[in-house]
């Protein structure tokens, strides 16, 4: 019997990267090897930077590659900010993430269900 493993739904989504302002403490861009590349960010106040492309009326992160809703990837995956690392797809940890749902619905995608991770 073939064991078919479902691909992670984020790989064919990317909606949250093209919906929210992605902002974080400026220190996440600071020097260390895994820091967010500062050239891809903009300072938005004395404490916070945002990913370029996300602090605008129609956000789309500069690091997002591919087509939302079809096939996407984060081109700075190992260096992405903490807010991206901790943002869970709905039911990835067994609970619904209403922000994931909101982003997906805005792109014409359906909300994820528990069965997407079974
Ligand atoms: S909106 Fe949800 S499913 Fe889509 S990429 Fe973001 S976390 Fe993943
Ligand atoms: S840094 Fe990567 S994970 Fe974060 S919003 Fe941009 S493309 Fe998405």
Coordinates of N, CA, C and O in Angstrom, one line a residue, residues 37-111:
X37 N 17.4 39.9 6.5 CA 18.3 40.9 5.7 C 17.7 42.3 5.7 O 16.6 42.5 5.3
X38 N 18.5 43.2 6.3 CA 18.0 44.6 6.5 C 17.6 45.3 5.2 O 16.7 46.1 5.2
X39 N 18.3 44.9 4.1 CA 17.9 45.5 2.9 C 16.5 45.2 2.4 O 16.0 45.9 1.5
X40 N 15.9 44.2 2.9 CA 14.6 43.8 2.5 C 13.5 44.4 3.5 O 12.4 44.0 3.4
X41 N 14.0 45.3 4.4 CA 13.0 45.8 5.3 C 13.0 47.3 5.3 O 14.0 48.0 4.7
X42 N 12.0 47.9 5.9 CA 11.9 49.4 6.1 C 11.6 49.7 7.5 O 10.8 49.0 8.1
X43 N 12.3 50.7 8.0 CA 12.0 51.1 9.4 C 10.6 51.8 9.4 O 10.4 52.7 8.6
X44 N 9.7 51.4 10.3 CA 8.4 52.0 10.3 C 8.1 52.9 11.6 O 7.2 53.7 11.6
X45 N 9.0 52.7 12.6 CA 9.0 53.6 13.8 C 10.3 53.3 14.5 O 11.1 52.5 14.0
X46 N 10.5 54.0 15.6 CA 11.8 53.8 16.2 C 12.2 52.4 16.7 O 13.3 52.1 16.9
X47 N 11.2 51.6 16.8 CA 11.4 50.2 17.3 C 11.2 49.1 16.3 O 11.6 48.0 16.6
X48 N 10.5 49.4 15.2 CA 10.0 48.3 14.4 C 10.4 48.5 12.9 O 10.5 49.6 12.4
X49 N 10.7 47.4 12.3 CA 10.9 47.3 10.8 C 9.8 46.5 10.3 O 9.2 45.6 11.0
X50 N 9.6 46.7 9.0 CA 8.6 45.8 8.3 C 9.2 45.2 7.0 O 10.1 45.9 6.4
X51 N 8.8 44.1 6.6 CA 9.3 43.5 5.4 C 8.8 44.4 4.3 O 7.7 44.9 4.2
X52 N 9.7 44.7 3.4 CA 9.4 45.6 2.2 C 8.2 44.9 1.5 O 8.1 43.7 1.3
X53 N 7.3 45.8 1.0 CA 6.1 45.3 0.3 C 4.9 45.0 1.2 O 3.8 44.9 0.6
X54 N 5.1 45.0 2.5 CA 4.0 44.6 3.4 C 3.4 45.9 4.0 O 2.3 45.7 4.6
X55 N 4.1 47.0 4.0 CA 3.5 48.2 4.7 C 2.9 49.1 3.6 O 3.3 50.2 3.4
X56 N 1.9 48.5 2.9 CA 1.2 49.3 1.9 C -0.2 48.7 1.7 O -0.6 47.7 2.3
X57 N -1.0 49.4 1.0 CA -2.4 49.1 0.9 C -2.7 47.7 0.4 O -3.6 47.0 0.9
X58 N -1.9 47.2 -0.6 CA -2.0 45.9 -1.0 C -0.7 45.2 -0.7 O 0.2 45.1 -1.6
X59 N -0.6 44.6 0.4 CA 0.7 44.0 0.8 C 1.1 42.8 0.0 O 0.3 42.0 -0.4
X60 N 2.4 42.7 -0.2 CA 3.0 41.5 -0.7 C 4.5 41.5 -0.4 O 5.2 42.4 -0.8
X61 N 4.9 40.6 0.5 CA 6.2 40.6 1.0 C 7.2 40.4 -0.2 O 7.1 39.5 -1.0
X62 N 8.3 41.2 -0.1 CA 9.3 41.1 -1.1 C 10.0 39.8 -1.2 O 10.5 39.4 -2.3
X63 N 10.0 39.0 -0.1 CA 10.6 37.7 -0.1 C 9.8 36.6 -0.6 O 10.2 35.5 -0.7
X64 N 8.5 36.9 -0.8 CA 7.6 35.8 -1.3 C 7.8 35.6 -2.8 O 7.8 36.5 -3.6
X65 N 8.0 34.3 -3.1 CA 8.2 33.9 -4.5 C 7.1 33.0 -4.9 O 6.6 32.2 -4.1
X66 N 6.7 33.0 -6.2 CA 5.7 32.1 -6.7 C 4.3 32.8 -6.9 O 4.3 34.1 -6.9
X67 N 3.3 32.1 -7.0 CA 1.9 32.6 -7.2 C 1.0 32.2 -6.0 O 0.9 31.0 -5.7
X68 N 0.5 33.2 -5.4 CA -0.4 33.0 -4.2 C -1.6 32.1 -4.6 O -2.2 32.3 -5.7
X69 N -1.8 31.0 -3.8 CA -2.9 30.1 -4.1 C -2.5 29.0 -5.0 O -3.3 28.1 -5.3
X70 N -1.3 29.0 -5.6 CA -0.8 27.9 -6.5 C 0.5 27.3 -5.9 O 0.5 26.1 -5.5
X71 N 1.6 28.0 -6.0 CA 2.8 27.5 -5.5 C 3.7 28.7 -5.0 O 4.0 29.6 -5.8
X72 N 4.1 28.6 -3.7 CA 4.8 29.8 -3.2 C 6.0 29.2 -2.3 O 5.9 28.1 -1.8
X73 N 6.9 30.1 -2.1 CA 8.0 29.8 -1.1 C 8.5 31.2 -0.6 O 8.4 32.2 -1.2
X74 N 9.1 31.1 0.6 CA 9.8 32.2 1.2 C 11.2 32.2 0.9 O 11.9 31.2 1.2
X75 N 11.7 33.2 0.1 CA 13.1 33.1 -0.3 C 14.1 33.4 0.8 O 15.3 33.3 0.5
X76 N 13.7 33.8 2.0 CA 14.6 34.0 3.1 C 14.1 33.1 4.3 O 14.2 33.5 5.4
X77 N 13.7 31.9 3.9 CA 13.1 31.0 4.9 C 13.9 30.9 6.2 O 13.4 31.0 7.3
X78 N 15.2 30.6 6.0 CA 16.0 30.4 7.2 C 16.2 31.7 8.0 O 16.7 31.7 9.1
X79 N 16.0 32.9 7.4 CA 16.2 34.2 8.0 C 14.9 35.0 8.2 O 14.9 36.1 8.6
X80 N 13.8 34.3 8.0 CA 12.5 35.0 8.2 C 12.3 35.4 9.6 O 12.8 34.8 10.6
X81 N 11.5 36.5 9.8 CA 11.3 37.0 11.2 C 10.5 36.1 12.1 O 9.8 35.2 11.6
X82 N 10.6 36.3 13.4 CA 9.9 35.4 14.3 C 8.4 35.4 14.1 O 7.8 34.4 14.3
X83 N 7.8 36.6 13.7 CA 6.4 36.6 13.5 C 6.0 35.6 12.4 O 4.9 35.0 12.4
X84 N 6.8 35.4 11.4 CA 6.6 34.4 10.4 C 6.8 33.0 10.9 O 6.0 32.1 10.5
X85 N 7.8 32.8 11.7 CA 8.1 31.5 12.3 C 7.0 31.0 13.1 O 6.7 29.8 13.2
X86 N 6.3 31.9 13.9 CA 5.3 31.5 14.8 C 3.9 31.5 14.3 O 3.0 31.0 15.0
X87 N 3.7 32.0 13.0 CA 2.4 32.0 12.4 C 2.0 30.7 11.9 O 2.6 30.1 11.0
X88 N 1.0 30.1 12.5 CA 0.6 28.7 12.2 C -0.5 28.7 11.2 O -1.5 29.5 11.4
X89 N -0.5 27.8 10.3 CA -1.7 27.5 9.5 C -2.7 26.9 10.4 O -2.5 26.2 11.4
X90 N -4.0 27.2 10.0 CA -5.1 26.7 10.8 C -5.0 25.1 10.9 O -4.8 24.5 9.9
X91 N -5.1 24.6 12.1 CA -5.0 23.2 12.5 C -3.6 22.6 12.3 O -3.5 21.4 12.6
X92 N -2.6 23.4 12.0 CA -1.3 22.8 12.0 C -0.9 22.3 13.4 O -0.2 21.3 13.5
X93 N -1.4 23.1 14.4 CA -1.1 22.6 15.8 C -2.4 22.1 16.4 O -2.5 22.0 17.6
X94 N -3.4 21.8 15.6 CA -4.7 21.3 16.1 C -5.7 22.3 16.4 O -6.9 22.0 16.7
X95 N -5.4 23.6 16.3 CA -6.3 24.7 16.6 C -6.5 25.6 15.3 O -5.6 25.7 14.5
X96 N -7.6 26.3 15.3 CA -7.9 27.2 14.2 C -7.1 28.5 14.4 O -7.0 29.0 15.5
X97 N -6.5 29.0 13.3 CA -5.9 30.3 13.4 C -6.8 31.2 12.5 O -6.7 31.1 11.3
X98 N -7.5 32.1 13.1 CA -8.5 33.0 12.4 C -7.7 33.9 11.4 O -8.3 34.3 10.4
X99 N -6.5 34.2 11.7 CA -5.7 35.1 10.8 C -5.4 34.4 9.6 O -5.4 34.9 8.5
X100 N -5.0 33.1 9.7 CA -4.8 32.3 8.5 C -6.1 32.2 7.6 O -6.0 32.4 6.4
X101 N -7.2 31.9 8.3 CA -8.5 31.8 7.6 C -8.7 33.1 6.8 O -9.1 33.1 5.7
X102 N -8.5 34.3 7.5 CA -8.8 35.6 6.9 C -8.0 35.8 5.7 O -8.5 36.3 4.7
X103 N -6.7 35.5 5.8 CA -5.8 35.7 4.7 C -6.2 34.8 3.5 O -6.3 35.3 2.4
X104 N -6.5 33.6 3.8 CA -6.9 32.6 2.7 C -8.2 33.1 2.0 O -8.3 33.1 0.8
X105 N -9.2 33.5 2.8 CA -10.4 33.9 2.3 C -10.3 35.1 1.4 O -10.9 35.3 0.4
X106 N -9.3 36.0 1.8 CA -9.1 37.2 1.0 C -8.6 36.9 -0.4 O -8.7 37.7 -1.3
X107 N -8.0 35.8 -0.6 CA -7.4 35.4 -1.8 C -8.3 34.3 -2.6 O -7.8 33.7 -3.5
X108 N -9.5 34.2 -2.1 CA -10.4 33.2 -2.7 C -10.1 31.8 -2.4 O -10.6 30.9 -3.1
X109 N -9.3 31.5 -1.4 CA -9.1 30.2 -1.0 C -10.0 29.8 0.2 O -10.5 30.6 0.9
X110 N -10.2 28.5 0.4 CA -11.1 28.1 1.5 C -10.3 28.0 2.8 O -9.0 27.8 2.8
X111 N -11.0 28.1 3.9 CA -10.3 27.9 5.2 C -9.8 26.5 5.3 O -10.5 25.5 4.8

